[in-house]
Amino acid sequence: MSIQDAREATMLGRRTDGTPVRRPLSPHLQVYDMMQMSSAISITHRATGIIWTGGAAVMVWWLVAAASGPEAFDRVQWFLGSFLGIIMLMGLTAAAWFHTLSGLRHLVWDAGHGYDIPTMYKSGHAVLIGTAVLTALTWLALLLSW
Amino acid sequence: MANPAGEAARPTILRTPLGRVRGSGSAKSGTHHWWMQRVTSIALLPLTIWFIVALATSAGMTHAEAVAWIGHPFNAVLLLALIGLTFHHAAAGLQVVLEDYAKPEWVKITSVLAVKAVCTLLALAAALAVIRLAV
């Protein structure tokens, strides 16, 4: 086994019979079928985490504008109420609920439960259906209070 | 257990010889990053649901209403907690993504530092805004 860089060196180990083994790195983005329940939800969890960080930046904009005064605040409210703003907020709501539900699934795994394939598929479907339902409910509440 | 060649199994030792002689162990922080990611996620569950529900049920707030809502002590305290935990969790999560996929090494280190800087500044700006409206 040849070592290509410093990171590679930390991946070299030996099996109990002494033969060398290269431990797996983070999932390769091209060689696997990424549309399986396992990998698709895993990569979407990361993607929605990144998207939600953008959403957190919007929250900062909203808070800072409120503290700056009515003019700055009206600008944010105008943008968030515009067509583009509403599409963005709908995407953010879906990303937030997905990341929340998928995160709960991760916490259950961390506690040592739900690792078998049938349960993994069931909880995966639950995350997808739950995201759709909770996103719809959030926007229903929003429209009713508008 | 011996392999067919008769070689004894040798575990990979990553500690330096000097470290072994001095008896210095790990820094006892091996799982700290992972653990904090879980702790903040548990704290963020109720906080985020509270924030989403609060905003969803008060769409189209006027400036005066927003100032009153943010400045209320109960909301201000929860908002400060939400801000701190959100950006701690976000920075930790983005760091792991970058550590996995950003290459070469200098890009990885620079981008992780940049993420930490931006997250810290965003959190401070948001906290300042809340405190200005609350006190």
PDB file of C-alpha atoms in Angstrom:
ATOM      1  CA  MET A   1       0.000   0.000   0.000  1.00  0.00           C
ATOM      2  CA  SER A   2       1.433   3.335  -0.984  1.00  0.00           C
ATOM      3  CA  ILE A   3       0.858   6.421   1.081  1.00  0.00           C
ATOM      4  CA  GLN A   4      -0.055   9.479  -0.959  1.00  0.00           C
ATOM      5  CA  ASP A   5      -0.409  12.159   1.716  1.00  0.00           C
ATOM      6  CA  ALA A   6      -0.451  12.711   5.461  1.00  0.00           C
ATOM      7  CA  ARG A   7      -4.162  11.968   5.694  1.00  0.00           C
ATOM      8  CA  GLU A   8      -3.638   8.617   3.971  1.00  0.00           C
ATOM      9  CA  ALA A   9      -1.061   7.637   6.616  1.00  0.00           C
ATOM     10  CA  THR A  10      -3.643   7.865   9.394  1.00  0.00           C
ATOM     11  CA  MET A  11      -5.888   5.487   7.436  1.00  0.00           C
ATOM     12  CA  LEU A  12      -3.433   2.577   7.441  1.00  0.00           C
ATOM     13  CA  GLY A  13      -4.105  -0.176   9.957  1.00  0.00           C
ATOM     14  CA  ARG A  14      -3.762  -3.906  10.377  1.00  0.00           C
ATOM     15  CA  ARG A  15      -6.356  -6.630  10.700  1.00  0.00           C
ATOM     16  CA  THR A  16      -6.144  -9.053  13.632  1.00  0.00           C
ATOM     17  CA  ASP A  17      -4.229 -11.481  11.377  1.00  0.00           C
ATOM     18  CA  GLY A  18      -1.605  -8.815  10.715  1.00  0.00           C
ATOM     19  CA  THR A  19      -2.497  -8.073   7.088  1.00  0.00           C
ATOM     20  CA  PRO A  20      -2.574  -4.391   6.245  1.00  0.00           C
ATOM     21  CA  VAL A  21      -5.920  -2.675   5.691  1.00  0.00           C
ATOM     22  CA  ARG A  22      -6.857   0.733   4.388  1.00  0.00           C
ATOM     23  CA  ARG A  23      -9.790   2.012   6.441  1.00  0.00           C
ATOM     24  CA  PRO A  24     -12.630   3.689   4.585  1.00  0.00           C
ATOM     25  CA  LEU A  25     -12.547   7.444   4.133  1.00  0.00           C
ATOM     26  CA  SER A  26     -15.637   9.648   3.916  1.00  0.00           C
ATOM     27  CA  PRO A  27     -18.070   8.438   1.256  1.00  0.00           C
ATOM     28  CA  HIS A  28     -16.713   8.879  -2.235  1.00  0.00           C
ATOM     29  CA  LEU A  29     -19.004  11.142  -4.232  1.00  0.00           C
ATOM     30  CA  GLN A  30     -18.733   9.372  -7.604  1.00  0.00           C
ATOM     31  CA  VAL A  31     -18.295   5.614  -7.144  1.00  0.00           C
ATOM     32  CA  TYR A  32     -21.440   4.780  -5.159  1.00  0.00           C
ATOM     33  CA  ASP A  33     -25.102   4.760  -6.163  1.00  0.00           C
ATOM     34  CA  MET A  34     -26.095   7.843  -4.209  1.00  0.00           C
ATOM     35  CA  MET A  35     -29.821   7.369  -4.721  1.00  0.00           C
ATOM     36  CA  GLN A  36     -30.111   4.640  -2.074  1.00  0.00           C
ATOM     37  CA  MET A  37     -32.101   5.479   1.063  1.00  0.00           C
ATOM     38  CA  SER A  38     -28.921   5.381   3.185  1.00  0.00           C
ATOM     39  CA  SER A  39     -26.630   7.604   1.135  1.00  0.00           C
ATOM     40  CA  ALA A  40     -29.324   9.889  -0.291  1.00  0.00           C
ATOM     41  CA  ILE A  41     -30.606  10.907   3.152  1.00  0.00           C
ATOM     42  CA  SER A  42     -27.074  11.133   4.553  1.00  0.00           C
ATOM     43  CA  ILE A  43     -25.916  13.549   1.842  1.00  0.00           C
ATOM     44  CA  THR A  44     -29.197  15.499   2.066  1.00  0.00           C
ATOM     45  CA  HIS A  45     -28.662  15.834   5.823  1.00  0.00           C
ATOM     46  CA  ARG A  46     -25.353  17.561   5.131  1.00  0.00           C
ATOM     47  CA  ALA A  47     -26.813  19.656   2.311  1.00  0.00           C
ATOM     48  CA  THR A  48     -29.752  20.828   4.441  1.00  0.00           C
ATOM     49  CA  GLY A  49     -27.313  21.631   7.264  1.00  0.00           C
ATOM     50  CA  ILE A  50     -25.387  23.907   4.899  1.00  0.00           C
ATOM     51  CA  ILE A  51     -28.631  25.469   3.590  1.00  0.00           C
ATOM     52  CA  TRP A  52     -29.867  26.051   7.139  1.00  0.00           C
ATOM     53  CA  THR A  53     -26.627  27.886   7.953  1.00  0.00           C
ATOM     54  CA  GLY A  54     -27.654  30.278   5.165  1.00  0.00           C
ATOM     55  CA  GLY A  55     -31.061  30.488   6.842  1.00  0.00           C
ATOM     56  CA  ALA A  56     -29.354  31.395  10.122  1.00  0.00           C
ATOM     57  CA  ALA A  57     -27.644  34.258   8.279  1.00  0.00           C
ATOM     58  CA  VAL A  58     -31.102  35.478   7.168  1.00  0.00           C
ATOM     59  CA  MET A  59     -32.200  35.336  10.827  1.00  0.00           C
ATOM     60  CA  VAL A  60     -29.184  37.517  11.717  1.00  0.00           C
ATOM     61  CA  TRP A  61     -30.162  39.978   8.959  1.00  0.00           C
ATOM     62  CA  TRP A  62     -33.729  40.087  10.349  1.00  0.00           C
ATOM     63  CA  LEU A  63     -32.575  40.672  13.954  1.00  0.00           C
ATOM     64  CA  VAL A  64     -29.938  43.276  13.041  1.00  0.00           C
ATOM     65  CA  ALA A  65     -32.469  45.114  10.833  1.00  0.00           C
ATOM     66  CA  ALA A  66     -35.006  45.165  13.673  1.00  0.00           C
ATOM     67  CA  ALA A  67     -32.368  46.705  15.942  1.00  0.00           C
ATOM     68  CA  SER A  68     -31.303  49.231  13.262  1.00  0.00           C
ATOM     69  CA  GLY A  69     -34.724  50.804  12.806  1.00  0.00           C
ATOM     70  CA  PRO A  70     -38.007  50.764  10.862  1.00  0.00           C
ATOM     71  CA  GLU A  71     -36.444  51.466   7.433  1.00  0.00           C
ATOM     72  CA  ALA A  72     -33.975  48.577   7.526  1.00  0.00           C
ATOM     73  CA  PHE A  73     -36.651  46.310   8.993  1.00  0.00           C
ATOM     74  CA  ASP A  74     -39.153  47.198   6.254  1.00  0.00           C
ATOM     75  CA  ARG A  75     -36.530  46.272   3.641  1.00  0.00           C
ATOM     76  CA  VAL A  76     -36.105  42.766   5.140  1.00  0.00           C
ATOM     77  CA  GLN A  77     -39.854  42.276   5.490  1.00  0.00           C
ATOM     78  CA  TRP A  78     -40.343  43.442   1.901  1.00  0.00           C
ATOM     79  CA  PHE A  79     -37.742  40.951   0.640  1.00  0.00           C
ATOM     80  CA  LEU A  80     -39.065  38.060   2.754  1.00  0.00           C
ATOM     81  CA  GLY A  81     -42.597  38.809   1.518  1.00  0.00           C
ATOM     82  CA  SER A  82     -41.556  39.029  -2.153  1.00  0.00           C
ATOM     83  CA  PHE A  83     -41.921  36.097  -4.557  1.00  0.00           C
ATOM     84  CA  LEU A  84     -38.211  35.255  -4.292  1.00  0.00           C
ATOM     85  CA  GLY A  85     -38.288  35.645  -0.495  1.00  0.00           C
ATOM     86  CA  ILE A  86     -41.275  33.323  -0.083  1.00  0.00           C
ATOM     87  CA  ILE A  87     -39.738  30.664  -2.349  1.00  0.00           C
ATOM     88  CA  MET A  88     -36.508  30.937  -0.316  1.00  0.00           C
ATOM     89  CA  LEU A  89     -38.351  30.717   3.023  1.00  0.00           C
ATOM     90  CA  MET A  90     -40.340  27.678   1.816  1.00  0.00           C
ATOM     91  CA  GLY A  91     -37.078  25.963   0.851  1.00  0.00           C
ATOM     92  CA  LEU A  92     -35.557  26.904   4.199  1.00  0.00           C
ATOM     93  CA  THR A  93     -38.587  25.543   6.084  1.00  0.00           C
ATOM     94  CA  ALA A  94     -38.343  22.208   4.260  1.00  0.00           C
ATOM     95  CA  ALA A  95     -34.560  22.080   4.820  1.00  0.00           C
ATOM     96  CA  ALA A  96     -35.010  22.906   8.518  1.00  0.00           C
ATOM     97  CA  TRP A  97     -37.627  20.197   9.086  1.00  0.00           C
ATOM     98  CA  PHE A  98     -35.629  17.631   7.108  1.00  0.00           C
ATOM     99  CA  HIS A  99     -32.451  18.374   9.083  1.00  0.00           C
ATOM    100  CA  THR A 100     -34.397  18.284  12.372  1.00  0.00           C
ATOM    101  CA  LEU A 101     -36.072  14.920  11.665  1.00  0.00           C
ATOM    102  CA  SER A 102     -32.970  13.383  10.101  1.00  0.00           C
ATOM    103  CA  GLY A 103     -30.969  14.689  13.073  1.00  0.00           C
ATOM    104  CA  LEU A 104     -33.388  12.947  15.442  1.00  0.00           C
ATOM    105  CA  ARG A 105     -32.802   9.749  13.432  1.00  0.00           C
ATOM    106  CA  HIS A 106     -29.054  10.236  13.951  1.00  0.00           C
ATOM    107  CA  LEU A 107     -29.538  10.692  17.718  1.00  0.00           C
ATOM    108  CA  VAL A 108     -31.508   7.413  17.844  1.00  0.00           C
ATOM    109  CA  TRP A 109     -28.651   5.710  15.963  1.00  0.00           C
ATOM    110  CA  ASP A 110     -26.147   7.271  18.393  1.00  0.00           C
ATOM    111  CA  ALA A 111     -28.121   5.659  21.222  1.00  0.00           C
ATOM    112  CA  GLY A 112     -27.575   2.328  19.457  1.00  0.00           C
ATOM    113  CA  HIS A 113     -31.028   1.672  17.976  1.00  0.00           C
ATOM    114  CA  GLY A 114     -32.483   1.222  14.493  1.00  0.00           C
ATOM    115  CA  TYR A 115     -29.404   0.036  12.601  1.00  0.00           C
ATOM    116  CA  ASP A 116     -31.003  -2.940  10.796  1.00  0.00           C
ATOM    117  CA  ILE A 117     -31.873  -2.381   7.145  1.00  0.00           C
ATOM    118  CA  PRO A 118     -35.716  -2.684   7.374  1.00  0.00           C
ATOM    119  CA  THR A 119     -35.849  -0.197  10.307  1.00  0.00           C
ATOM    120  CA  MET A 120     -33.392   2.090   8.496  1.00  0.00           C
ATOM    121  CA  TYR A 121     -35.701   2.177   5.466  1.00  0.00           C
ATOM    122  CA  LYS A 122     -38.778   2.783   7.640  1.00  0.00           C
ATOM    123  CA  SER A 123     -37.170   5.662   9.552  1.00  0.00           C
ATOM    124  CA  GLY A 124     -35.886   7.070   6.249  1.00  0.00           C
ATOM    125  CA  HIS A 125     -39.394   7.138   4.810  1.00  0.00           C
ATOM    126  CA  ALA A 126     -40.658   8.649   8.077  1.00  0.00           C
ATOM    127  CA  VAL A 127     -38.128  11.497   7.687  1.00  0.00           C
ATOM    128  CA  LEU A 128     -39.329  12.199   4.122  1.00  0.00           C
ATOM    129  CA  ILE A 129     -43.048  12.051   4.930  1.00  0.00           C
ATOM    130  CA  GLY A 130     -42.539  14.012   8.188  1.00  0.00           C
ATOM    131  CA  THR A 131     -40.667  16.747   6.325  1.00  0.00           C
ATOM    132  CA  ALA A 132     -43.525  17.148   3.823  1.00  0.00           C
ATOM    133  CA  VAL A 133     -46.219  17.160   6.529  1.00  0.00           C
ATOM    134  CA  LEU A 134     -44.449  19.563   8.918  1.00  0.00           C
ATOM    135  CA  THR A 135     -43.459  21.951   6.093  1.00  0.00           C
ATOM    136  CA  ALA A 136     -47.078  22.053   4.941  1.00  0.00           C
ATOM    137  CA  LEU A 137     -48.335  22.589   8.519  1.00  0.00           C
ATOM    138  CA  THR A 138     -45.814  25.413   9.110  1.00  0.00           C
ATOM    139  CA  TRP A 139     -46.990  27.244   5.985  1.00  0.00           C
ATOM    140  CA  LEU A 140     -50.626  26.615   6.844  1.00  0.00           C
ATOM    141  CA  ALA A 141     -50.032  28.263  10.251  1.00  0.00           C
ATOM    142  CA  LEU A 142     -48.194  31.103   8.527  1.00  0.00           C
ATOM    143  CA  LEU A 143     -50.956  31.736   6.000  1.00  0.00           C
ATOM    144  CA  LEU A 144     -53.668  31.571   8.694  1.00  0.00           C
ATOM    145  CA  SER A 145     -51.893  34.187  10.845  1.00  0.00           C
ATOM    146  CA  TRP A 146     -51.006  36.510   7.944  1.00  0.00           C
TER     147      TRP A 146
ATOM    148  CA  MET B   1      -3.474 -14.938  16.004  1.00  0.00           C
ATOM    149  CA  ALA B   2      -0.761 -15.450  13.385  1.00  0.00           C
ATOM    150  CA  ASN B   3      -1.165 -14.919   9.648  1.00  0.00           C
ATOM    151  CA  PRO B   4      -0.111 -17.609   7.134  1.00  0.00           C
ATOM    152  CA  ALA B   5       3.385 -16.069   6.890  1.00  0.00           C
ATOM    153  CA  GLY B   6       3.820 -16.599  10.610  1.00  0.00           C
ATOM    154  CA  GLU B   7       4.151 -12.887  11.356  1.00  0.00           C
ATOM    155  CA  ALA B   8       2.745 -11.806  14.710  1.00  0.00           C
ATOM    156  CA  ALA B   9      -0.107  -9.281  14.620  1.00  0.00           C
ATOM    157  CA  ARG B  10       1.132  -5.764  15.204  1.00  0.00           C
ATOM    158  CA  PRO B  11      -1.384  -3.068  16.029  1.00  0.00           C
ATOM    159  CA  THR B  12      -0.749   0.301  14.440  1.00  0.00           C
ATOM    160  CA  ILE B  13       0.708   2.616  17.078  1.00  0.00           C
ATOM    161  CA  LEU B  14       0.208   6.286  16.302  1.00  0.00           C
ATOM    162  CA  ARG B  15       1.750   7.661  19.530  1.00  0.00           C
ATOM    163  CA  THR B  16       5.279   9.014  19.247  1.00  0.00           C
ATOM    164  CA  PRO B  17       8.046   7.120  21.072  1.00  0.00           C
ATOM    165  CA  LEU B  18       8.722  10.225  23.223  1.00  0.00           C
ATOM    166  CA  GLY B  19       5.041  10.398  24.154  1.00  0.00           C
ATOM    167  CA  ARG B  20       5.083   6.751  25.224  1.00  0.00           C
ATOM    168  CA  VAL B  21       8.214   7.227  27.352  1.00  0.00           C
ATOM    169  CA  ARG B  22       6.751  10.272  29.061  1.00  0.00           C
ATOM    170  CA  GLY B  23       3.528   8.365  29.602  1.00  0.00           C
ATOM    171  CA  SER B  24       1.486  11.232  28.267  1.00  0.00           C
ATOM    172  CA  GLY B  25      -1.817   9.937  26.986  1.00  0.00           C
ATOM    173  CA  SER B  26      -4.351  11.516  24.714  1.00  0.00           C
ATOM    174  CA  ALA B  27      -5.532  15.056  25.319  1.00  0.00           C
ATOM    175  CA  LYS B  28      -8.837  13.487  26.493  1.00  0.00           C
ATOM    176  CA  SER B  29     -10.653  15.497  23.872  1.00  0.00           C
ATOM    177  CA  GLY B  30     -11.012  12.823  21.190  1.00  0.00           C
ATOM    178  CA  THR B  31     -14.801  12.743  21.172  1.00  0.00           C
ATOM    179  CA  HIS B  32     -15.385  16.296  22.396  1.00  0.00           C
ATOM    180  CA  HIS B  33     -16.203  17.739  18.957  1.00  0.00           C
ATOM    181  CA  TRP B  34     -18.599  14.882  18.153  1.00  0.00           C
ATOM    182  CA  TRP B  35     -20.186  15.050  21.609  1.00  0.00           C
ATOM    183  CA  MET B  36     -20.755  18.825  21.497  1.00  0.00           C
ATOM    184  CA  GLN B  37     -22.428  18.401  18.088  1.00  0.00           C
ATOM    185  CA  ARG B  38     -24.937  16.058  19.790  1.00  0.00           C
ATOM    186  CA  VAL B  39     -25.387  18.193  22.910  1.00  0.00           C
ATOM    187  CA  THR B  40     -26.090  21.338  20.859  1.00  0.00           C
ATOM    188  CA  SER B  41     -28.471  19.401  18.582  1.00  0.00           C
ATOM    189  CA  ILE B  42     -30.545  18.250  21.568  1.00  0.00           C
ATOM    190  CA  ALA B  43     -30.695  21.820  22.931  1.00  0.00           C
ATOM    191  CA  LEU B  44     -31.574  23.184  19.489  1.00  0.00           C
ATOM    192  CA  LEU B  45     -34.561  20.841  19.072  1.00  0.00           C
ATOM    193  CA  PRO B  46     -36.972  22.702  21.403  1.00  0.00           C
ATOM    194  CA  LEU B  47     -35.388  26.126  20.692  1.00  0.00           C
ATOM    195  CA  THR B  48     -35.726  25.835  16.919  1.00  0.00           C
ATOM    196  CA  ILE B  49     -39.276  24.502  17.053  1.00  0.00           C
ATOM    197  CA  TRP B  50     -40.170  27.422  19.386  1.00  0.00           C
ATOM    198  CA  PHE B  51     -38.598  29.924  16.946  1.00  0.00           C
ATOM    199  CA  ILE B  52     -40.237  28.459  13.813  1.00  0.00           C
ATOM    200  CA  VAL B  53     -43.664  28.281  15.505  1.00  0.00           C
ATOM    201  CA  ALA B  54     -43.302  31.846  16.878  1.00  0.00           C
ATOM    202  CA  LEU B  55     -42.434  33.262  13.448  1.00  0.00           C
ATOM    203  CA  ALA B  56     -44.965  31.152  11.534  1.00  0.00           C
ATOM    204  CA  THR B  57     -47.815  32.340  13.761  1.00  0.00           C
ATOM    205  CA  SER B  58     -46.885  36.025  13.530  1.00  0.00           C
ATOM    206  CA  ALA B  59     -46.129  36.600   9.844  1.00  0.00           C
ATOM    207  CA  GLY B  60     -45.971  40.179   8.604  1.00  0.00           C
ATOM    208  CA  MET B  61     -44.998  41.718  11.961  1.00  0.00           C
ATOM    209  CA  THR B  62     -44.604  45.499  11.954  1.00  0.00           C
ATOM    210  CA  HIS B  63     -41.335  46.977  13.190  1.00  0.00           C
ATOM    211  CA  ALA B  64     -42.878  47.957  16.536  1.00  0.00           C
ATOM    212  CA  GLU B  65     -44.296  44.457  17.036  1.00  0.00           C
ATOM    213  CA  ALA B  66     -40.976  42.821  16.142  1.00  0.00           C
ATOM    214  CA  VAL B  67     -39.044  45.125  18.504  1.00  0.00           C
ATOM    215  CA  ALA B  68     -41.482  44.360  21.321  1.00  0.00           C
ATOM    216  CA  TRP B  69     -41.313  40.618  20.663  1.00  0.00           C
ATOM    217  CA  ILE B  70     -37.493  40.431  20.432  1.00  0.00           C
ATOM    218  CA  GLY B  71     -37.092  42.743  23.454  1.00  0.00           C
ATOM    219  CA  HIS B  72     -39.348  40.733  25.755  1.00  0.00           C
ATOM    220  CA  PRO B  73     -37.004  39.163  28.353  1.00  0.00           C
ATOM    221  CA  PHE B  74     -38.362  35.644  27.826  1.00  0.00           C
ATOM    222  CA  ASN B  75     -37.901  35.802  24.051  1.00  0.00           C
ATOM    223  CA  ALA B  76     -34.548  37.615  24.314  1.00  0.00           C
ATOM    224  CA  VAL B  77     -33.029  34.928  26.550  1.00  0.00           C
ATOM    225  CA  LEU B  78     -34.252  32.114  24.291  1.00  0.00           C
ATOM    226  CA  LEU B  79     -33.052  34.020  21.206  1.00  0.00           C
ATOM    227  CA  LEU B  80     -29.557  34.447  22.713  1.00  0.00           C
ATOM    228  CA  ALA B  81     -29.441  30.719  23.483  1.00  0.00           C
ATOM    229  CA  LEU B  82     -30.691  29.923  19.981  1.00  0.00           C
ATOM    230  CA  ILE B  83     -28.068  32.191  18.369  1.00  0.00           C
ATOM    231  CA  GLY B  84     -25.123  30.807  20.347  1.00  0.00           C
ATOM    232  CA  LEU B  85     -26.107  27.158  19.898  1.00  0.00           C
ATOM    233  CA  THR B  86     -27.063  27.544  16.223  1.00  0.00           C
ATOM    234  CA  PHE B  87     -23.723  28.992  15.200  1.00  0.00           C
ATOM    235  CA  HIS B  88     -21.746  26.586  17.399  1.00  0.00           C
ATOM    236  CA  HIS B  89     -23.599  23.676  15.758  1.00  0.00           C
ATOM    237  CA  ALA B  90     -23.320  25.195  12.256  1.00  0.00           C
ATOM    238  CA  ALA B  91     -19.573  25.871  12.548  1.00  0.00           C
ATOM    239  CA  ALA B  92     -18.941  22.361  13.901  1.00  0.00           C
ATOM    240  CA  GLY B  93     -21.004  20.755  11.126  1.00  0.00           C
ATOM    241  CA  LEU B  94     -19.476  22.800   8.305  1.00  0.00           C
ATOM    242  CA  GLN B  95     -16.015  22.049   9.718  1.00  0.00           C
ATOM    243  CA  VAL B  96     -16.611  18.300   9.402  1.00  0.00           C
ATOM    244  CA  VAL B  97     -17.878  18.655   5.811  1.00  0.00           C
ATOM    245  CA  LEU B  98     -14.791  20.695   4.897  1.00  0.00           C
ATOM    246  CA  GLU B  99     -12.460  18.257   6.677  1.00  0.00           C
ATOM    247  CA  ASP B 100     -13.982  15.439   4.603  1.00  0.00           C
ATOM    248  CA  TYR B 101     -13.991  17.073   1.194  1.00  0.00           C
ATOM    249  CA  ALA B 102     -11.874  20.269   1.019  1.00  0.00           C
ATOM    250  CA  LYS B 103      -8.502  19.712  -0.643  1.00  0.00           C
ATOM    251  CA  PRO B 104      -5.602  20.468  -0.629  1.00  0.00           C
ATOM    252  CA  GLU B 105      -4.625  20.879   2.999  1.00  0.00           C
ATOM    253  CA  TRP B 106      -4.186  24.654   2.951  1.00  0.00           C
ATOM    254  CA  VAL B 107      -7.670  25.101   1.452  1.00  0.00           C
ATOM    255  CA  LYS B 108      -9.077  22.871   4.192  1.00  0.00           C
ATOM    256  CA  ILE B 109      -7.387  24.790   7.034  1.00  0.00           C
ATOM    257  CA  THR B 110      -8.175  28.207   5.553  1.00  0.00           C
ATOM    258  CA  SER B 111     -11.823  27.390   4.876  1.00  0.00           C
ATOM    259  CA  VAL B 112     -12.373  25.896   8.353  1.00  0.00           C
ATOM    260  CA  LEU B 113     -10.865  29.030   9.937  1.00  0.00           C
ATOM    261  CA  ALA B 114     -12.991  31.257   7.676  1.00  0.00           C
ATOM    262  CA  VAL B 115     -16.165  29.350   8.632  1.00  0.00           C
ATOM    263  CA  LYS B 116     -15.341  29.751  12.317  1.00  0.00           C
ATOM    264  CA  ALA B 117     -14.689  33.477  11.881  1.00  0.00           C
ATOM    265  CA  VAL B 118     -17.901  34.115   9.920  1.00  0.00           C
ATOM    266  CA  CYS B 119     -20.026  32.059  12.333  1.00  0.00           C
ATOM    267  CA  THR B 120     -18.543  33.854  15.347  1.00  0.00           C
ATOM    268  CA  LEU B 121     -19.129  37.298  13.828  1.00  0.00           C
ATOM    269  CA  LEU B 122     -22.705  36.460  12.743  1.00  0.00           C
ATOM    270  CA  ALA B 123     -23.492  35.156  16.235  1.00  0.00           C
ATOM    271  CA  LEU B 124     -22.027  38.298  17.868  1.00  0.00           C
ATOM    272  CA  ALA B 125     -23.943  40.610  15.503  1.00  0.00           C
ATOM    273  CA  ALA B 126     -27.226  38.802  16.186  1.00  0.00           C
ATOM    274  CA  ALA B 127     -26.605  38.783  19.946  1.00  0.00           C
ATOM    275  CA  LEU B 128     -25.812  42.513  19.931  1.00  0.00           C
ATOM    276  CA  ALA B 129     -29.072  43.204  18.070  1.00  0.00           C
ATOM    277  CA  VAL B 130     -31.109  41.199  20.598  1.00  0.00           C
ATOM    278  CA  ILE B 131     -29.367  42.824  23.581  1.00  0.00           C
ATOM    279  CA  ARG B 132     -29.892  46.334  22.130  1.00  0.00           C
ATOM    280  CA  LEU B 133     -33.623  45.662  21.869  1.00  0.00           C
ATOM    281  CA  ALA B 134     -33.876  43.937  25.247  1.00  0.00           C
ATOM    282  CA  VAL B 135     -32.067  46.365  27.570  1.00  0.00           C
TER     283      VAL B 135
END
